[in-house]
CSV table of C-alpha atoms in Angstrom, one decimal:
chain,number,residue,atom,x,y,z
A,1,UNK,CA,-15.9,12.1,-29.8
A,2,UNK,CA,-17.7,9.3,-28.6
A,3,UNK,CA,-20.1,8.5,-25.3
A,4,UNK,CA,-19.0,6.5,-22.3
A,5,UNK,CA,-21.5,5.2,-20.9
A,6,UNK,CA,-21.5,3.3,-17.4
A,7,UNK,CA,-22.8,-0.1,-19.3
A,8,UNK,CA,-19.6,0.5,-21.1
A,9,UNK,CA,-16.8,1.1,-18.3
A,10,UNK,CA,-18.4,-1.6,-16.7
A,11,UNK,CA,-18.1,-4.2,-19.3
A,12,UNK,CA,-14.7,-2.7,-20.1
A,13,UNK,CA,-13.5,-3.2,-16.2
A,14,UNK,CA,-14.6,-6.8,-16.6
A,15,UNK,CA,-12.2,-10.2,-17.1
A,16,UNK,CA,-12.6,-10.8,-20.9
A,17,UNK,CA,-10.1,-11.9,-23.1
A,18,UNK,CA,-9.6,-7.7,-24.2
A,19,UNK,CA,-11.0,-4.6,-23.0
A,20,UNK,CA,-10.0,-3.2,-26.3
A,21,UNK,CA,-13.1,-5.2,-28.0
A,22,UNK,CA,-15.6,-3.3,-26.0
A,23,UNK,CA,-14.0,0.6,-26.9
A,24,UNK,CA,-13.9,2.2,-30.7
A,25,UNK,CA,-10.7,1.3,-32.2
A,26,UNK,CA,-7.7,3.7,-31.0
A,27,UNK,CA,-3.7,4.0,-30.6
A,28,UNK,CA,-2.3,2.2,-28.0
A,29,UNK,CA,-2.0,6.2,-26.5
A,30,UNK,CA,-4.8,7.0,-27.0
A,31,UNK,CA,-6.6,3.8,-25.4
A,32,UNK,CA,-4.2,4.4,-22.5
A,33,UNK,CA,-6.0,8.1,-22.0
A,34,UNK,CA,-9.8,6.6,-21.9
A,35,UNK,CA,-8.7,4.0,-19.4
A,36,UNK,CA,-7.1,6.4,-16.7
A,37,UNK,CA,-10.5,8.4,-17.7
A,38,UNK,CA,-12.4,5.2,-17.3
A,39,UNK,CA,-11.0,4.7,-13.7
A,40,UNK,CA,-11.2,8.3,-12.4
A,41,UNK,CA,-15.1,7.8,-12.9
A,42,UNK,CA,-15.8,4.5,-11.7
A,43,UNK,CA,-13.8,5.5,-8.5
A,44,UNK,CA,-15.4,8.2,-8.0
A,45,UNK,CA,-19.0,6.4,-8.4
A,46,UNK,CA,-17.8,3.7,-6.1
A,47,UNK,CA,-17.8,3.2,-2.2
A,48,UNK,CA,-15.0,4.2,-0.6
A,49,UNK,CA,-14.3,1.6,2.6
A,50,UNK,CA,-11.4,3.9,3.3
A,51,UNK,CA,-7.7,2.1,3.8
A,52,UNK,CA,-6.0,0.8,6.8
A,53,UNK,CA,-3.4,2.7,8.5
A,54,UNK,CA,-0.7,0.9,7.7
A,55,UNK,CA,2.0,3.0,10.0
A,56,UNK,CA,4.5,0.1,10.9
A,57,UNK,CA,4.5,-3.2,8.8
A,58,UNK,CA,5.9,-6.2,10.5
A,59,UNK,CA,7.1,-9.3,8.6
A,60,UNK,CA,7.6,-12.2,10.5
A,61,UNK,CA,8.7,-15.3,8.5
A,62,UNK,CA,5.5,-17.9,8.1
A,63,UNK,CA,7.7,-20.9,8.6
A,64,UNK,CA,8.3,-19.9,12.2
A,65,UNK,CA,5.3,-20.8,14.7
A,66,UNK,CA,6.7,-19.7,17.8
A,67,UNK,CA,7.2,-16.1,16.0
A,68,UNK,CA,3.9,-16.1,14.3
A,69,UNK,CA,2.3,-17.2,17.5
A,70,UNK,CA,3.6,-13.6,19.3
A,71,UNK,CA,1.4,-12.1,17.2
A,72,UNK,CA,-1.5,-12.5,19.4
A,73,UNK,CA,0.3,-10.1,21.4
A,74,UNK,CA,1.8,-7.6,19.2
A,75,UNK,CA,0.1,-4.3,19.1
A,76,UNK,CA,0.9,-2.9,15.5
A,77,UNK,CA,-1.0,-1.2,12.4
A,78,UNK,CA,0.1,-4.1,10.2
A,79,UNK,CA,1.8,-7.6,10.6
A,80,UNK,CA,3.2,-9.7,7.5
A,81,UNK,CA,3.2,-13.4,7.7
A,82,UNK,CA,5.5,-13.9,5.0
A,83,UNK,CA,5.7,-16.8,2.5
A,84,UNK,CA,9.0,-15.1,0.8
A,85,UNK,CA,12.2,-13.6,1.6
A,86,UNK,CA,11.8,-14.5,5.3
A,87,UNK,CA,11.9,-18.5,4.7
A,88,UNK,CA,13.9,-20.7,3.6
A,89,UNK,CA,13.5,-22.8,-0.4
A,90,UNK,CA,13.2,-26.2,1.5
A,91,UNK,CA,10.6,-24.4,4.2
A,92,UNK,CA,8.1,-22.6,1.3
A,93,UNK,CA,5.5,-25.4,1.9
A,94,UNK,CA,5.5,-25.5,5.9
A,95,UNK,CA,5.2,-21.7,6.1
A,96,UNK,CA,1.8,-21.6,3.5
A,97,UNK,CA,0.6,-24.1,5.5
A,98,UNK,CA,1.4,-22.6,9.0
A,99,UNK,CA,-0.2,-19.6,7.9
A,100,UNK,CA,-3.2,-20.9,6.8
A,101,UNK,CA,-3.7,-22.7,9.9
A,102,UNK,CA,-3.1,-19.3,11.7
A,103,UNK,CA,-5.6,-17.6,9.8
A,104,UNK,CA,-7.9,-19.6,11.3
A,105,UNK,CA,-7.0,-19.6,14.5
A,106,UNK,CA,-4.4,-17.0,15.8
A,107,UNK,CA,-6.5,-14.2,17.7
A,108,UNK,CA,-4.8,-11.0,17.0
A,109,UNK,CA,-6.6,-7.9,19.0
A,110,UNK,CA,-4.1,-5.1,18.5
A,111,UNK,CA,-3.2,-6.0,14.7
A,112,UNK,CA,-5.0,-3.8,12.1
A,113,UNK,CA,-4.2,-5.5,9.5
A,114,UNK,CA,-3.2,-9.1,8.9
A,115,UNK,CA,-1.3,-9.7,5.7
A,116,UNK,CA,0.2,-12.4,4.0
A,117,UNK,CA,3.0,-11.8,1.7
A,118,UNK,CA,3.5,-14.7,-1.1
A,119,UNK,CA,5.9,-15.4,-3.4
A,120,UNK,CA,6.8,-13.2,-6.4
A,121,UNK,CA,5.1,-14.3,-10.0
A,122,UNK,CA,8.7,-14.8,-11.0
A,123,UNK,CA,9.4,-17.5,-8.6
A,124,UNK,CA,7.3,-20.2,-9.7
A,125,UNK,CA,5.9,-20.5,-6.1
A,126,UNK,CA,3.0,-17.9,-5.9
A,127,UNK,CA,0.5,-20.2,-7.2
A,128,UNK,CA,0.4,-22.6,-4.5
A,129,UNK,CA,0.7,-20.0,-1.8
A,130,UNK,CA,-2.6,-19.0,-3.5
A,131,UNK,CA,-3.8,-22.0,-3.2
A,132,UNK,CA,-2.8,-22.9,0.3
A,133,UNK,CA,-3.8,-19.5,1.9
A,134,UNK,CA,-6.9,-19.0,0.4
A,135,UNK,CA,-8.2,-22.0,1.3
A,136,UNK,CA,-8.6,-20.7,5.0
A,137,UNK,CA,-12.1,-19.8,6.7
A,138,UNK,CA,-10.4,-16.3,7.3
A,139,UNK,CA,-9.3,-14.5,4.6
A,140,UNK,CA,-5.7,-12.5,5.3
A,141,UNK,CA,-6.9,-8.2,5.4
A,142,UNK,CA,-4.4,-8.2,2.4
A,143,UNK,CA,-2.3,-9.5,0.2
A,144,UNK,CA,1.1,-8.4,-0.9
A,145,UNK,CA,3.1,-9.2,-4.4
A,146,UNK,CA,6.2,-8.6,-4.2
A,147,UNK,CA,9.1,-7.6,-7.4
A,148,UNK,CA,6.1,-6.4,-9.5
A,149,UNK,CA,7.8,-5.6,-12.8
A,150,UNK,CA,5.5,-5.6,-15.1
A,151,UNK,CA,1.4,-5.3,-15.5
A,152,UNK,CA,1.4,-9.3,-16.5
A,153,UNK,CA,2.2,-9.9,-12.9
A,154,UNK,CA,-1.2,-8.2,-11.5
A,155,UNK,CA,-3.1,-9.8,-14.1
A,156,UNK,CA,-1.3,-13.0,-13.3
A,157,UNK,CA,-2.6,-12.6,-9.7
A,158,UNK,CA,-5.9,-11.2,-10.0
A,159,UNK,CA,-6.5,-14.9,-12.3
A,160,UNK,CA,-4.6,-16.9,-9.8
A,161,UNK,CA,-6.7,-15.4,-6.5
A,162,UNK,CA,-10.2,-15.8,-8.4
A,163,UNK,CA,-9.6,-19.5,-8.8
A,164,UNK,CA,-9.0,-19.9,-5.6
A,165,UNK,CA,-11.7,-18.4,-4.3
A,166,UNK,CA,-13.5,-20.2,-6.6
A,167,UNK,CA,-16.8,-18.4,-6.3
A,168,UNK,CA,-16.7,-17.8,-2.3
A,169,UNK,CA,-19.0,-15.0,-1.3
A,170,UNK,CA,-16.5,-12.2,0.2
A,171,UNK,CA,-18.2,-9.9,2.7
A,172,UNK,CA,-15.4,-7.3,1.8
A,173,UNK,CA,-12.7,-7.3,-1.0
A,174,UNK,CA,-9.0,-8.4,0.0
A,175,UNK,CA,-6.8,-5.1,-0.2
A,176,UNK,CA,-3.6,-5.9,-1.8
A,177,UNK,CA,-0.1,-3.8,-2.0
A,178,UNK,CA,2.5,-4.4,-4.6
A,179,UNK,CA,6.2,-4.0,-4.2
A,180,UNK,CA,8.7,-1.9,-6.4
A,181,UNK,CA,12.2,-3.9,-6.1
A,182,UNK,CA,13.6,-3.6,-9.5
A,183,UNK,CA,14.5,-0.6,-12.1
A,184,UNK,CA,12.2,-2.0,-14.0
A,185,UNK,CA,9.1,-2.3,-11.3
A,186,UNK,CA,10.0,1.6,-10.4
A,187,UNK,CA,9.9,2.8,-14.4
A,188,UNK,CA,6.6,0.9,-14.8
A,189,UNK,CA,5.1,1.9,-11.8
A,190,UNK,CA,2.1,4.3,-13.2
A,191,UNK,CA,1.5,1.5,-15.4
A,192,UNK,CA,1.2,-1.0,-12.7
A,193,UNK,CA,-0.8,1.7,-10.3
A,194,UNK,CA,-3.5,2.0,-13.6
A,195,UNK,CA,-3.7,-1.7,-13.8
A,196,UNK,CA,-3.9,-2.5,-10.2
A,197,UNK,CA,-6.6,0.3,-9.8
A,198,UNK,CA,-8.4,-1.3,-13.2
A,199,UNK,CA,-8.7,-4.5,-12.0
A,200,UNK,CA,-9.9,-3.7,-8.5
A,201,UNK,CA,-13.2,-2.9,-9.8
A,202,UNK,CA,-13.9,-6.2,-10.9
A,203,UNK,CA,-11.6,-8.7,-9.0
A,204,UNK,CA,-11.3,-9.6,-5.5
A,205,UNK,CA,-8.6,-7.2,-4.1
A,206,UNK,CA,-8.7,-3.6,-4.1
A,207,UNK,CA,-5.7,-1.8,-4.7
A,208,UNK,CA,-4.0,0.3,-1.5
A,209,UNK,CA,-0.6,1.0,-1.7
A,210,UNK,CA,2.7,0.7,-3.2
A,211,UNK,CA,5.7,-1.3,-1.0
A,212,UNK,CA,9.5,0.2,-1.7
A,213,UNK,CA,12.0,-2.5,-1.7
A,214,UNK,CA,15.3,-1.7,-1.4
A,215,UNK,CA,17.4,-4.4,-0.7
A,216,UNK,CA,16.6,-6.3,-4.1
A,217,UNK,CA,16.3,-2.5,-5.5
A,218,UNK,CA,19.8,-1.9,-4.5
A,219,UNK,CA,21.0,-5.1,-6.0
A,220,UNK,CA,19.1,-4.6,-9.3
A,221,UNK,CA,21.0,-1.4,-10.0
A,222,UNK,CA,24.5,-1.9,-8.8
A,223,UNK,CA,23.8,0.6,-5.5
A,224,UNK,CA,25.8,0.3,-1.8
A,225,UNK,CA,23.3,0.7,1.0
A,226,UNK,CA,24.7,3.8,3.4
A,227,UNK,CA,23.1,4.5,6.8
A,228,UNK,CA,21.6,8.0,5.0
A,229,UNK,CA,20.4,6.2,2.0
A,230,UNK,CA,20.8,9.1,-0.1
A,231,UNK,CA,21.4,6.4,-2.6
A,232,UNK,CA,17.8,5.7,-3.2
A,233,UNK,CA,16.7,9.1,-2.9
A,234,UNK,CA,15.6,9.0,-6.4
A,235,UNK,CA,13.3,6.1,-6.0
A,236,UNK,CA,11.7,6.8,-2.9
A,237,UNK,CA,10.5,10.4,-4.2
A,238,UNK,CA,9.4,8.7,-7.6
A,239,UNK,CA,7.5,5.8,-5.7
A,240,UNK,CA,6.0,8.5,-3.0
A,241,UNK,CA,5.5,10.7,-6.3
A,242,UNK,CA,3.4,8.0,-8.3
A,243,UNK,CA,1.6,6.4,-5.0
A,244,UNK,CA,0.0,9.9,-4.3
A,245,UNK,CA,-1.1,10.7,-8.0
A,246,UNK,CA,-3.0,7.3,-7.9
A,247,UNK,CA,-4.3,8.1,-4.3
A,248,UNK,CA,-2.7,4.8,-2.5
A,249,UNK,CA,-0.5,4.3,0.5
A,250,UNK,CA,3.4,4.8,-0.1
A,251,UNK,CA,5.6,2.1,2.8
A,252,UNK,CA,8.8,3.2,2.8
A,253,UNK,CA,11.9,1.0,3.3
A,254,UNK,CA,13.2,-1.1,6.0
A,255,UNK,CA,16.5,0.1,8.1
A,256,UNK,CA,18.1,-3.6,8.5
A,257,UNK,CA,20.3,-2.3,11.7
A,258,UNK,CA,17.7,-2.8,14.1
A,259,UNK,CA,19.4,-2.1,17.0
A,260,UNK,CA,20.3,1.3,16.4
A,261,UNK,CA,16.6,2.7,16.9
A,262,UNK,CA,18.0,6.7,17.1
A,263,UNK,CA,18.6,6.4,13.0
A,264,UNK,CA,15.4,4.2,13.2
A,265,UNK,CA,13.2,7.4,14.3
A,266,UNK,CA,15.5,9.9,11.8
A,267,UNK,CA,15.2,7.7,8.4
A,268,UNK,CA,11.1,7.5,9.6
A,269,UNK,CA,10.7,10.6,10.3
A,270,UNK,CA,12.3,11.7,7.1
A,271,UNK,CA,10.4,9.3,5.1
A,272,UNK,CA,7.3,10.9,6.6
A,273,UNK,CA,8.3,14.1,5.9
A,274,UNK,CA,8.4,13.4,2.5
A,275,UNK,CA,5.1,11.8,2.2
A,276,UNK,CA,5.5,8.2,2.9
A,277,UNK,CA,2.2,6.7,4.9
A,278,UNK,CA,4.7,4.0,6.9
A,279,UNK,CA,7.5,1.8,7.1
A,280,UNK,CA,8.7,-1.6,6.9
A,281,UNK,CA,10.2,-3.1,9.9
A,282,UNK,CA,12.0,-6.5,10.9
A,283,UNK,CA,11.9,-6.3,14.9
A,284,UNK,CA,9.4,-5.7,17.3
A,285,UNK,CA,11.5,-3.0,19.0
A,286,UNK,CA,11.4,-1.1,15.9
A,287,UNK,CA,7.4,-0.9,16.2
A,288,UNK,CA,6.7,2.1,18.2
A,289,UNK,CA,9.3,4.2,17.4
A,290,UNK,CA,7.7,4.0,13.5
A,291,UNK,CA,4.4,4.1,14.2
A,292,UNK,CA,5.1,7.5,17.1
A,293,UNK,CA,7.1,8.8,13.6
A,294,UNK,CA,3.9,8.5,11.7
A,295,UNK,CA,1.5,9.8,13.7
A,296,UNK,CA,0.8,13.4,14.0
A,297,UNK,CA,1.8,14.6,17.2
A,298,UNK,CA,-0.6,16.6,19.3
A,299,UNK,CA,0.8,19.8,18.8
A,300,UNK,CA,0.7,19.6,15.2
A,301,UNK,CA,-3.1,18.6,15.2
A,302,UNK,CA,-4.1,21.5,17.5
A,303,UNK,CA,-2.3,24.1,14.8
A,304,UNK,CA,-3.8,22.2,11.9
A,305,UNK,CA,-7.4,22.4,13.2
A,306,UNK,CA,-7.0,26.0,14.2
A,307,UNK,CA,-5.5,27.2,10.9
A,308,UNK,CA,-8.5,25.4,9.2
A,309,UNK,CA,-11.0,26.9,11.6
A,310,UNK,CA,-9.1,30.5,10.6
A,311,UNK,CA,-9.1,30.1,7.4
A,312,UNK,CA,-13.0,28.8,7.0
A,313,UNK,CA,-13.5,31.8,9.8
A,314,UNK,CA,-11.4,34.8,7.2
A,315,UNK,CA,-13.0,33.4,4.1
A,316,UNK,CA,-17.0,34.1,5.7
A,317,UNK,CA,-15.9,37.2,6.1
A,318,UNK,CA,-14.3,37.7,2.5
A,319,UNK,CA,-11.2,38.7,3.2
A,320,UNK,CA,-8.1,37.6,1.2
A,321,UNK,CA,-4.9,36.9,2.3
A,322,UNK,CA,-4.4,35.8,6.1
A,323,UNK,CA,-2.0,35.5,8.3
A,324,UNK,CA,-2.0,33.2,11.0
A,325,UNK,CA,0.8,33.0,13.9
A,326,UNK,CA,3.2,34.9,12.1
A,327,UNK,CA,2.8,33.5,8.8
A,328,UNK,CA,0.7,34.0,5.5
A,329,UNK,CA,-1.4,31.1,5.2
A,330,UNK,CA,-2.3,30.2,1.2
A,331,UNK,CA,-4.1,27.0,0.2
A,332,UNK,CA,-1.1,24.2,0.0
A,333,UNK,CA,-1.1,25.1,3.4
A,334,UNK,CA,-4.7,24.7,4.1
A,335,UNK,CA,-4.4,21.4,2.6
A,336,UNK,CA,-1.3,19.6,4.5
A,337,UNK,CA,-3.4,20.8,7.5
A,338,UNK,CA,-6.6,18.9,6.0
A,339,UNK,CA,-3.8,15.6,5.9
A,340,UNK,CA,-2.7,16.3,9.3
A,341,UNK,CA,-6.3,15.7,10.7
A,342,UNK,CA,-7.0,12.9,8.4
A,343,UNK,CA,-3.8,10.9,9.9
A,344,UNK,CA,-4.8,12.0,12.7
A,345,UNK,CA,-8.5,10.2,12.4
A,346,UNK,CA,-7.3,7.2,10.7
A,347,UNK,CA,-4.7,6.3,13.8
């Protein structure tokens, strides 16, 4: 067995050519293994800036001023502007422009997070959005690629965004978000999470969460969207699943009937339930019931920091099992307390 040495991960985390060069010659498996090892240390030797609650995520197309302009006035955890599904082919140049002039100038007091969404790798388009947006004074909070298929496309991007910064000092990395909208994105999506999580050690962009979707998921395998959506069950456990292993956010999908905000607050509270960080939404009327879904309610912080406080309490006094109002407590339970408190901090 040979040493790994911090000279090494470093230099193997860098942009060359191949990583491969810089580790003793392995199988493709077995290369794989040192470089999820390789990451799990330099993360855990690197400072943590913490993510962005990113509750309720807003897109509003980048071709539309009046729109964009509302957003000076929009209180929400995270608002899109979007070069991509949300304009038009013959609009793609106004709306990189627009939003690089609103970068700049667009004062936004109640919006966590201003992202810009390019255009996919696929689309021939994402390099001058690059260009365009990165060529305001004010960086976007973060990017997001969307129909990420395959690890080429984050390699792709991570290239593309580091010659357009051409050198600028950053006083704090971009974060970025990739989208699963394909079969194929969603049964390469630990592949992508490693890679993404690689290269955020030596690029621009950090790595935060995974984007679900479904619309262009639905069309890639054939599926009818219901109102339950028990037809992408499957995928939104899987991308929840591999979000969490890899420690990023998991943004669930959008419901498109945004009138009908009573199966708004079930599909979000659902998706919360099963471990989803936020959701996607289309209309500003869809905002606080999401972000109200996704935020722990005051009840269920008091119980969390009380069964903590019992259980650090019973375990002074070295007792075993506990019980605590009315039900034996064990350490899963401990634990989705500990996540109650840290949603709870970050919103």
């Amino acid at each position: 067995m040979f040493k790994l040495t911090r000279q090494v991960l470093q230099a193997a985390c860098s942009r060359c050519s191949s990583a491969h060069q810089l580790l003793p010659k392995k199988t493709g498996q077995q290369y794989a293994s040192v470089r999820r090892m390789c990451i799990k240390i330099l993360d855990t030797d690197s400072e943590d800036e913490g993510s962005l609650p990113r509750r309720a995520m807003i897109y509003v197309p980048g071709s539309d001023l009046r729109k964009l302009a509302k957003l000076s006035s929009l209180h929400v955890d995270c608002a899109v502007m979007d070069c991509e599904d949300g304009v038009a082919a013959n609009q793609k140049d106004a709306a990189r422009q627009n939003i690089s002039q609103m970068l700049d100038t667009l004062h936004t007091p109640h919006v966590r997070d201003l992202t810009v969404r390019v255009n996919s790798v696929s689309s021939g388009l994402a390099e001058d959005d690059i260009k365009t947006i990165l060529k305001a004074e004010r960086l976007p909070d973060t990017m997001i690629l969307p129909k990420v298929d395959s690890v080429g496309h984050i390699q792709w991007f991570g290239d593309k965004v580091e010659q357009a910064l051409d050198g600028r000092e950053l006083h704090h990395k971009m974060r970025l978000l990739i989208c699963v909208e394909s079969a194929l994105g969603l049964l390469h999506l630990p592949a992508l999470c490693e890679e993404g999580l690689w290269q955020s050690h030596n690029t621009p962009f950090a790595l935060e969460g995974v984007i679900f979707g479904s619309d262009d998921f639905c069309a890639d395998i054939g599926a009818h969207r219901t109102d339950d959506a028990m037809e992408l069950l499957y995928a939104r456990q899987k991308i929840v699943t591999v979000a969490k292993a890899y420690g990023l956010q998991a943004i669930d999908l959008v419901h498109i009937n945004y009138t009908d905000l009573q199966c708004l607050e079930r599909q979000a509270l659902e998706g919360a339930h099963m471990g989803f960080t936020g959701k996607q939404v289309i209309h500003p009327n869809q905002i606080p019931v999401v972000q109200k879904s996704f935020t722990p309610s005051q009840e269920k912080i008091e119980w969390a920091r009380e069964l903590i406080e019992a259980f650090h309490e019973h375990h002074e006094d070295g007792k075993g099992a506990m019980s605590f109002r009315g039900s034996m407590i064990d350490m899963p339970l401990v634990l989705q307390a500990k996540n109650i408190l840290r949603m709870a901090e970050n919103t």
